PDB file of C-alpha atoms and ligand atoms in Angstrom:
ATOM      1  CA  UNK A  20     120.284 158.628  90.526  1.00 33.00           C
ATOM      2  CA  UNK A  21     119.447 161.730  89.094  1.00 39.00           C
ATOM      3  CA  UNK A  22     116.155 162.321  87.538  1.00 44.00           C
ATOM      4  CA  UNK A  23     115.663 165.180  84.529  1.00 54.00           C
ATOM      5  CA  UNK A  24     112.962 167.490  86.040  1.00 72.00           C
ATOM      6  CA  UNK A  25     111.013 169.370  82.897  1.00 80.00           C
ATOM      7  CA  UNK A  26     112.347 173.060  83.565  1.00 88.00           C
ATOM      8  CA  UNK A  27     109.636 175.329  83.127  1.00 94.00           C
ATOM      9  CA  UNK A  28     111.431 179.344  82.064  1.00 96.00           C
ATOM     10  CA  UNK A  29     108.890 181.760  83.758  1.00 97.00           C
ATOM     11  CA  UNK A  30     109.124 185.506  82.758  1.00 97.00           C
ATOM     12  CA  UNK A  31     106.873 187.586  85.518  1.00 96.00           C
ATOM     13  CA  UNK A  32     107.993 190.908  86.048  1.00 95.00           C
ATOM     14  CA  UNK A  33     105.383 190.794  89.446  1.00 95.00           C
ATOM     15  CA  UNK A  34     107.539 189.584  92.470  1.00 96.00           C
ATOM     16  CA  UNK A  35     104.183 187.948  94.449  1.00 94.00           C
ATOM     17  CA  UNK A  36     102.891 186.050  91.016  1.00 94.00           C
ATOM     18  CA  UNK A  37     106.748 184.882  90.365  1.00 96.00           C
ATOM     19  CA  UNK A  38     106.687 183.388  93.688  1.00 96.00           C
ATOM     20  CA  UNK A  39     103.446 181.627  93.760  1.00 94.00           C
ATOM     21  CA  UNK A  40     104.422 179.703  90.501  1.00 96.00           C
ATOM     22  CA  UNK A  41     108.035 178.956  91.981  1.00 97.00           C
ATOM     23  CA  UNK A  42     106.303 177.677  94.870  1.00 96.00           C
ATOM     24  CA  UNK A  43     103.422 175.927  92.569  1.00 95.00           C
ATOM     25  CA  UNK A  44     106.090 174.596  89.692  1.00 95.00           C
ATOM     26  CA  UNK A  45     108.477 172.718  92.511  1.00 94.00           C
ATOM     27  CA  UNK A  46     105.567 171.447  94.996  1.00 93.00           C
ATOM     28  CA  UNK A  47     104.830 169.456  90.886  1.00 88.00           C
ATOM     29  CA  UNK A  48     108.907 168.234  90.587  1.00 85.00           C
ATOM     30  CA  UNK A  49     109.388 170.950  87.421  1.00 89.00           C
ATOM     31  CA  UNK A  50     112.559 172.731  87.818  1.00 90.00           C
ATOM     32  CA  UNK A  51     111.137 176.288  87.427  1.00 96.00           C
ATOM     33  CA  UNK A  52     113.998 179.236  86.390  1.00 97.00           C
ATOM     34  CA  UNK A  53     112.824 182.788  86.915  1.00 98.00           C
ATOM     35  CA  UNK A  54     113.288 186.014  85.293  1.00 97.00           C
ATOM     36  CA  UNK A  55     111.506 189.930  85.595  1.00 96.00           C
ATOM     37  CA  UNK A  56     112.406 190.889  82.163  1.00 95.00           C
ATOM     38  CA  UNK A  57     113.062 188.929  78.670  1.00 94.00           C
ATOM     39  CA  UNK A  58     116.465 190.137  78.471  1.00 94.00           C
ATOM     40  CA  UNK A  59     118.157 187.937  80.536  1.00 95.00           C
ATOM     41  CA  UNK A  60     115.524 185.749  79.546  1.00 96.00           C
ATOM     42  CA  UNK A  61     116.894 185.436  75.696  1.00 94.00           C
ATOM     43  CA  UNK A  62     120.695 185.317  77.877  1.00 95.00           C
ATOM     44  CA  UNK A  63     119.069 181.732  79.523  1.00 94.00           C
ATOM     45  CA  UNK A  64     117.677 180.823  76.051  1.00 92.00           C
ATOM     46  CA  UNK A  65     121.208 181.227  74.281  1.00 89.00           C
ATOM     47  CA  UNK A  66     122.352 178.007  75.937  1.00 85.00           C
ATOM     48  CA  UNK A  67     119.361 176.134  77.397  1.00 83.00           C
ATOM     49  CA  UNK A  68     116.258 174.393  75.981  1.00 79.00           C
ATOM     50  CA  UNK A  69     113.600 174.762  78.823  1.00 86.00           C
ATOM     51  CA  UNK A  70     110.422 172.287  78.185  1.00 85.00           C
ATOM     52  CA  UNK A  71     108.304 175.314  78.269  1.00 92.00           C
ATOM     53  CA  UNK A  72     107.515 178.713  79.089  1.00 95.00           C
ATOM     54  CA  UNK A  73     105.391 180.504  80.867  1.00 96.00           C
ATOM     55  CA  UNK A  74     105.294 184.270  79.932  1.00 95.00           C
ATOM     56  CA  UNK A  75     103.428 187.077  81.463  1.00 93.00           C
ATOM     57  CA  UNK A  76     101.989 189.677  78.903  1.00 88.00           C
ATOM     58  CA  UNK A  77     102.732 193.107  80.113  1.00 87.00           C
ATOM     59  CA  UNK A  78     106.593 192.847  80.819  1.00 91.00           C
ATOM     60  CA  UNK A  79     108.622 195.924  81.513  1.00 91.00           C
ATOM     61  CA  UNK A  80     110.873 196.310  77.923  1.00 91.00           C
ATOM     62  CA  UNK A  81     108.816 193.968  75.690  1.00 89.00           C
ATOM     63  CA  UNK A  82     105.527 192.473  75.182  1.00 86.00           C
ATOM     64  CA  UNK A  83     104.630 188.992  74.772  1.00 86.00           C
ATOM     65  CA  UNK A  84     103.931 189.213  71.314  1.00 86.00           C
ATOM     66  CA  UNK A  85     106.942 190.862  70.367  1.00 91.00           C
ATOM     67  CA  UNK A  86     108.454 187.877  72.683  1.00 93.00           C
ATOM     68  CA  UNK A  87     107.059 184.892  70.839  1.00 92.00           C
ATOM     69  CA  UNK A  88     107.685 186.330  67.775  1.00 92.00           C
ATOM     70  CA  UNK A  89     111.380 186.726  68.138  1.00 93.00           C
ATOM     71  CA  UNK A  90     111.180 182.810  69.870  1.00 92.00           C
ATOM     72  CA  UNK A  91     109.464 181.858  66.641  1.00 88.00           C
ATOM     73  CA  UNK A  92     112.184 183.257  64.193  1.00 90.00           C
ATOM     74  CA  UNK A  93     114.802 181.091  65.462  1.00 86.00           C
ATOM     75  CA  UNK A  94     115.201 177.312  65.170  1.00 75.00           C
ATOM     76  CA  UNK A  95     116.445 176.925  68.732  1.00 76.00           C
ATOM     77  CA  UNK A  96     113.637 178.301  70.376  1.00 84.00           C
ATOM     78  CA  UNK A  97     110.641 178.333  67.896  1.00 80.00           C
ATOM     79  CA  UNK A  98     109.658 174.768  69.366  1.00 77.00           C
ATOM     80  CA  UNK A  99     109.405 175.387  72.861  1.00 86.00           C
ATOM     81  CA  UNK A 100     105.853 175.398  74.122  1.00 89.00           C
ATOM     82  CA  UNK A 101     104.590 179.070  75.695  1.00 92.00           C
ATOM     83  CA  UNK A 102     101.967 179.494  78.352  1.00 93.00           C
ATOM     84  CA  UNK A 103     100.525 183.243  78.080  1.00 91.00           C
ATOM     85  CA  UNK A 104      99.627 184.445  81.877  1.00 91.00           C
ATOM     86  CA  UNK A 105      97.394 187.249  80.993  1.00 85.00           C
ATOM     87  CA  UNK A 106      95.137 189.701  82.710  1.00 79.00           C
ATOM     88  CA  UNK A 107      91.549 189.398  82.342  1.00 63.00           C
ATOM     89  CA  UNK A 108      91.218 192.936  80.577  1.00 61.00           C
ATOM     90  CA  UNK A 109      93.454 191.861  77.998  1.00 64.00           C
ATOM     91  CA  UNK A 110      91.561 189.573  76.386  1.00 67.00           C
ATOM     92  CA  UNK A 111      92.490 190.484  73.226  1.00 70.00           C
ATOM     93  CA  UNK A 112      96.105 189.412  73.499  1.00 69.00           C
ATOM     94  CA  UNK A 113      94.929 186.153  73.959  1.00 69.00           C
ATOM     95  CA  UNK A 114      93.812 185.947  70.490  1.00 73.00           C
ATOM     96  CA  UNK A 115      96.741 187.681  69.646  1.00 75.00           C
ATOM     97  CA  UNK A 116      98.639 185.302  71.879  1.00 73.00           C
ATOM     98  CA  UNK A 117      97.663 181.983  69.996  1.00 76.00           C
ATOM     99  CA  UNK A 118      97.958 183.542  66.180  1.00 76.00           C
ATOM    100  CA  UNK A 119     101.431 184.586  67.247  1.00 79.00           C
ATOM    101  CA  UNK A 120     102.320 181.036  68.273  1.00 80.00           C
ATOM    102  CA  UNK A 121     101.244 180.613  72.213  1.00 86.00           C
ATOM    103  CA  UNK A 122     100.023 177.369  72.888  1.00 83.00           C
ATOM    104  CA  UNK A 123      97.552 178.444  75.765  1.00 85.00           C
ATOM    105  CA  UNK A 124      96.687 180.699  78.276  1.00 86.00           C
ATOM    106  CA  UNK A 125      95.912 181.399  81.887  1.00 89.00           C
ATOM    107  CA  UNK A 126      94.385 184.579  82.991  1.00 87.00           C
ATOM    108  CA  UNK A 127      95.127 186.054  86.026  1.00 87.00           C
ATOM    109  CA  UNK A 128      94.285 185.250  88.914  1.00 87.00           C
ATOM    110  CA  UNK A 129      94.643 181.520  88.371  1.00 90.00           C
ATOM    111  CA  UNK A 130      94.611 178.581  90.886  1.00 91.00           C
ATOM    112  CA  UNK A 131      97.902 176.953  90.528  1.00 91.00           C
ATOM    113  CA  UNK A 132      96.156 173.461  90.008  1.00 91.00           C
ATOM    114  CA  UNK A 133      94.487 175.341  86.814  1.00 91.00           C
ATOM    115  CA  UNK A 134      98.293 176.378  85.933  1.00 92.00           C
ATOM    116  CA  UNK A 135      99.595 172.753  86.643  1.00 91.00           C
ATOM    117  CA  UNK A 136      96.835 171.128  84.558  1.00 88.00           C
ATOM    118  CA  UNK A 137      97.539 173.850  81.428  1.00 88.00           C
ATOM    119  CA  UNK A 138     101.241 173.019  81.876  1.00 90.00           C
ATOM    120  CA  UNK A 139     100.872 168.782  81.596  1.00 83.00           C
ATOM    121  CA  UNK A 140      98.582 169.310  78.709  1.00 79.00           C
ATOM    122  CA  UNK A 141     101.031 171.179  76.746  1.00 82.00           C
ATOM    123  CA  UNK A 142     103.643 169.265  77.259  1.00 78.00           C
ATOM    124  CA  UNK A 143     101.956 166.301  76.656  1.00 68.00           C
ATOM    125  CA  UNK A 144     101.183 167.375  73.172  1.00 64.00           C
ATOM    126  CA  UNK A 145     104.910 167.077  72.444  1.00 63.00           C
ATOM    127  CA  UNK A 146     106.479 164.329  74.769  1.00 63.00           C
ATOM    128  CA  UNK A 147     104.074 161.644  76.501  1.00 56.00           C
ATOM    129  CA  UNK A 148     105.304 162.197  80.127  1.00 62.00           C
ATOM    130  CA  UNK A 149     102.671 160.476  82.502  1.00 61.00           C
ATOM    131  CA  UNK A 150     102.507 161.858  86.133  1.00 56.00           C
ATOM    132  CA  UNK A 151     104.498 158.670  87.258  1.00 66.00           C
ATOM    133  CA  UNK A 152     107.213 159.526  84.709  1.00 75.00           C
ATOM    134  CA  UNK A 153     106.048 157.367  82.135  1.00 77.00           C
ATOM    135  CA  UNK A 154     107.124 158.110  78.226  1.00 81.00           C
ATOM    136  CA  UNK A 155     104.942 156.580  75.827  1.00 71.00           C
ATOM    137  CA  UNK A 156     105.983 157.556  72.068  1.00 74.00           C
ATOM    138  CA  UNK A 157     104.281 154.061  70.039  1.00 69.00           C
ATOM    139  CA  UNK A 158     106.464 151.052  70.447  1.00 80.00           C
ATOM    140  CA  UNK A 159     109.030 152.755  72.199  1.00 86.00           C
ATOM    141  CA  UNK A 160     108.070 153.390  76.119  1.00 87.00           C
ATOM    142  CA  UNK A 161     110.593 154.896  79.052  1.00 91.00           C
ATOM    143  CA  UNK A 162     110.048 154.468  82.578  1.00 90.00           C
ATOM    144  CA  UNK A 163     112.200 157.054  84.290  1.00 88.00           C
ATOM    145  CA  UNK A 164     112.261 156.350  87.382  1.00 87.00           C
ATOM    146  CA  UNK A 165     113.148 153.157  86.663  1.00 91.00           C
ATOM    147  CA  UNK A 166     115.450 153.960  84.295  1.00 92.00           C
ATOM    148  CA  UNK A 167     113.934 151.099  81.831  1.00 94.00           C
ATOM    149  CA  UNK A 168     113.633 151.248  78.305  1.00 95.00           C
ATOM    150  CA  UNK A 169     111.088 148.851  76.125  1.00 92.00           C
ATOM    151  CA  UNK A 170     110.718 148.495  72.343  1.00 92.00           C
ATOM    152  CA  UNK A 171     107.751 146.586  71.583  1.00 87.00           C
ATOM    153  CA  UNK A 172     107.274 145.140  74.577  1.00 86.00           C
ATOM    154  CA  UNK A 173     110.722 143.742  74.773  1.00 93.00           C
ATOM    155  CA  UNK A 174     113.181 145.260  77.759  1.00 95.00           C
ATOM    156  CA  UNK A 175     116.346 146.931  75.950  1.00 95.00           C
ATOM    157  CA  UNK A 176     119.375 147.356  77.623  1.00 93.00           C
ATOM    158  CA  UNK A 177     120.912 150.344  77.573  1.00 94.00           C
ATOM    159  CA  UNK A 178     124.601 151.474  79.031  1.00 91.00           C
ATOM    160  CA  UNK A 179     124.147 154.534  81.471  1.00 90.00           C
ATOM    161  CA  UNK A 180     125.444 156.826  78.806  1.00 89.00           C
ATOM    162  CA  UNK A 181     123.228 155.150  75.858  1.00 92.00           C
ATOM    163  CA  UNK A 182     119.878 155.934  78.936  1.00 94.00           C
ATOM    164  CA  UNK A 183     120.782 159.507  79.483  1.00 92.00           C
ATOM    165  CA  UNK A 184     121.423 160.162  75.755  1.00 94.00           C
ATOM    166  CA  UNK A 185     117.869 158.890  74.974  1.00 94.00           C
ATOM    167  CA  UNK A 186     116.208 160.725  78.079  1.00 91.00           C
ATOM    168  CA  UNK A 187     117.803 163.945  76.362  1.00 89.00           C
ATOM    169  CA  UNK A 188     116.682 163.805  73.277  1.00 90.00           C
ATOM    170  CA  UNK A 189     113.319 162.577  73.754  1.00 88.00           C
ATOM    171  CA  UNK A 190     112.411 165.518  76.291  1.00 81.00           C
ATOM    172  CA  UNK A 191     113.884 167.992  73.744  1.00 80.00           C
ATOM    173  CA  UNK A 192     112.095 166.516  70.304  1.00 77.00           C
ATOM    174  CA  UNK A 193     112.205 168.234  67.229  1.00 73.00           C
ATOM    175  CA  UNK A 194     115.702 170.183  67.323  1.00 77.00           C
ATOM    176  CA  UNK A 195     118.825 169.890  66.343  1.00 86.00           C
ATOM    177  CA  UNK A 196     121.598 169.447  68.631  1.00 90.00           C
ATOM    178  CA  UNK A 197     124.891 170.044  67.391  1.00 91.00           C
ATOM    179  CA  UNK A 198     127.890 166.667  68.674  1.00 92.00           C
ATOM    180  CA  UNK A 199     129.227 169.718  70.536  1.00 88.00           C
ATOM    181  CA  UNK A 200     125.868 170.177  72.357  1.00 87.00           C
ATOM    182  CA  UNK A 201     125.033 166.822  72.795  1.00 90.00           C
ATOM    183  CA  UNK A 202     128.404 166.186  74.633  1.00 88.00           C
ATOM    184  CA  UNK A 203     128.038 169.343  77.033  1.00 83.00           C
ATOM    185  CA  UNK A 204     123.858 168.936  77.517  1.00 80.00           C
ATOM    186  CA  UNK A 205     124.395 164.988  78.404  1.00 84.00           C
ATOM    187  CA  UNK A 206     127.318 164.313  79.361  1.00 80.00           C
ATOM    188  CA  UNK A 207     128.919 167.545  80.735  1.00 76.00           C
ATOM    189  CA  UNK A 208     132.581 168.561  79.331  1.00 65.00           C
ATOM    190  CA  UNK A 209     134.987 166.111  79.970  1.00 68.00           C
ATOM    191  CA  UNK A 210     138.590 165.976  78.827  1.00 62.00           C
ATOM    192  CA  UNK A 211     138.392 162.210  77.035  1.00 69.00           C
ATOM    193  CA  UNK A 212     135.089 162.909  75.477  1.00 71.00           C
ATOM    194  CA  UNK A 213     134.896 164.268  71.903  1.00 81.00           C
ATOM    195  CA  UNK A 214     132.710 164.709  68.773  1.00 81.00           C
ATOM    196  CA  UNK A 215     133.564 161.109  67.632  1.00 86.00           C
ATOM    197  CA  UNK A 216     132.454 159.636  71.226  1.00 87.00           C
ATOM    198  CA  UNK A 217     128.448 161.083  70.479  1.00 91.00           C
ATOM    199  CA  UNK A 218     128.961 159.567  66.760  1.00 93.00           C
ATOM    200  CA  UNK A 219     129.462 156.660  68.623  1.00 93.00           C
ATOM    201  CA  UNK A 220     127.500 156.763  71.165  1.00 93.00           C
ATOM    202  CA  UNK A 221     124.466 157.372  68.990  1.00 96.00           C
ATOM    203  CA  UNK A 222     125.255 154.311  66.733  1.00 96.00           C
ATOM    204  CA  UNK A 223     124.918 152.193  70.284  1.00 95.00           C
ATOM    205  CA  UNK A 224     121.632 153.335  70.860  1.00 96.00           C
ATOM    206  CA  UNK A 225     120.328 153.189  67.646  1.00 96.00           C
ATOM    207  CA  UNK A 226     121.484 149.322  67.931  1.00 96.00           C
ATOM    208  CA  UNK A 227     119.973 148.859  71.154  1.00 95.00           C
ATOM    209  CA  UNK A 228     116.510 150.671  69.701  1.00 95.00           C
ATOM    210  CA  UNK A 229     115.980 148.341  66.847  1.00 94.00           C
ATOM    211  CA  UNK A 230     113.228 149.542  65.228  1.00 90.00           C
ATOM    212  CA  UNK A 231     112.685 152.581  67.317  1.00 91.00           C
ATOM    213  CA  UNK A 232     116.063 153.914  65.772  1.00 92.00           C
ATOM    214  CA  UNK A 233     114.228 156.002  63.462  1.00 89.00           C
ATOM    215  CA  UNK A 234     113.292 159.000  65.886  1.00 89.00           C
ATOM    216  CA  UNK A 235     116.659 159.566  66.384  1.00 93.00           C
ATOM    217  CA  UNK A 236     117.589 161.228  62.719  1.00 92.00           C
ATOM    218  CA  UNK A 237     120.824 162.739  61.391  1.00 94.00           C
ATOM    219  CA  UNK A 238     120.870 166.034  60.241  1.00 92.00           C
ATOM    220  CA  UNK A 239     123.874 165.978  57.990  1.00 91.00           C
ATOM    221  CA  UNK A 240     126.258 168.610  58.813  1.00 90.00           C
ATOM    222  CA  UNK A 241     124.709 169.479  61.500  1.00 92.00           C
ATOM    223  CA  UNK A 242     123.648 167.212  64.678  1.00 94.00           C
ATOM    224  CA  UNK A 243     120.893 164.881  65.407  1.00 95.00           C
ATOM    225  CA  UNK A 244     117.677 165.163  66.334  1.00 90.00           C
ATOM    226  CA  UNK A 245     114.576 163.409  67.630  1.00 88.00           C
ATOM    227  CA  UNK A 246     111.652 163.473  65.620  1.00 79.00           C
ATOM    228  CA  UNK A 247     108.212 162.330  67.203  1.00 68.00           C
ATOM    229  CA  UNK A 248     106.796 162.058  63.554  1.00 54.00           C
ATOM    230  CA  UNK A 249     109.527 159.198  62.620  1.00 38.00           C
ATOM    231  CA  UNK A 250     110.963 160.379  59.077  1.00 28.00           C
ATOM    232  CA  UNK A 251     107.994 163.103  58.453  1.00 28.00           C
ATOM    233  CA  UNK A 252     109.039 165.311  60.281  1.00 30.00           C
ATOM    234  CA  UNK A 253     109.672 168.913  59.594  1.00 31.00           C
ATOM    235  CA  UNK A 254     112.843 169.265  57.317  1.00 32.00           C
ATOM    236  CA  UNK A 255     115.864 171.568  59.303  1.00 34.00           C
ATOM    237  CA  UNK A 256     117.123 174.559  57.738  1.00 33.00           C
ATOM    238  CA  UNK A 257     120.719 174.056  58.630  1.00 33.00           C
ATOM    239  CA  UNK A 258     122.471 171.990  56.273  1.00 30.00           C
TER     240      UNK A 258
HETATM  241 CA1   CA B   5     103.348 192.119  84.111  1.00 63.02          CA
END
């Protein structure tokens, strides 16, 4: 059984600082992916949804402002959480940081408990993931290690597919993903699957949720998406 790690994208142009929060970020089960520059940074961002990022502020071809701000413009990327690492001189940019859009920061040098405990509190703010992989979003509660779903209390049972369709879309709330997306983020390409088989697929879970059905919203046109406010949400731009 293969459990989703939250992948952390770290941007660190400094080789010694990139390592220590590798080594800090996998000692805490995240799945951290590194990169020196944003370039191949927005490459990574193209076709993956990390849980969060942790950006350095002096970066060879960009800043971090300039960084967040391009995030920010585009519906993809403007919901992923950002941790600013930032020198204590620059204390500036860390005003900067959070009217741009960061949702913390860390000055430099940090202790990576400090880092971990910055990096649960964000992501807390936008999925419930307890240290013992726990999910708590209202009546609807996941245990992932165990794999078991409840709605109000009550066990639901959920086909393997149905569980790793839910796992996805509750660790990546508020976006739209696209049948075509869905198929390759959860399921991986496969000859026999198709658009129809996530149509499907989501009106199985959405059974099997009861109640809880309503995160899961359908973005005509366009994909589904889950929505931690239930149907007040923010209203996609795709249509
Ligand atoms: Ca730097």
């Amino acid at each position: 059984m293969v459990i989703m790690k939250p992948v952390i994208l770290v941007i660190e142009d400094e080789a010694a600082i990139r390592t220590l929060l590798k080594f800090s970020l996998l000692a805490e089960h995240f799945e951290p992916i590194l990169y020196e520059d944003v370039k191949p940074a927005f490459e990574y961002l193209k076709t993956n949804s990390p849980q969060l990022i942790l950006l350095d502020w002096m970066l060879p071809s960009m800043s971090g402002i300039e960084f967040i701000q391009k995030l920010k413009q585009q519906a993809k990327t403007k919901h992923i959480p950002i941790i600013m690492l930032t020198a204590k001189a620059e204390e500036i940019n860390k005003i900067k940081g959070l009217e741009t859009g960061a949702d913390d920061y860390i000055t430099k040098p940090f202790s990576p408990r400090e880092l971990i405990t910055r990096i649960k509190t964000v992501l807390r703010r936008g999925i419930l993931i307890s240290p013992d992989n726990l999910i708590i979003l209202g009546e609807l509660n996941i245990d992932l290690n165990k794999q078991r779903v409840t709605v109000k209390q009550q066990v639901i049972t959920l086909t393997p597919n149905s569980f790793k369709l839910l796992k996805f879309l509750v660790t990546h709330p508020h976006r739209v993903y696209s049948r075509e997306e869905l198929l390759n983020q959860v399921w991986g390409y496969h000859k026999e699957n198709n658009e129809r088989s996530v149509d499907a697929e989501i009106k199985r879970l959405r059974k099997a949720l009861g109640s809880a059905s309503k995160l899961i919203q359908t973005v005509r046109n366009s994909g589904y998406q889950f929505n931690l406010q239930g149907t007040f949400g923010e209203h996609p731009t795709a249509s």
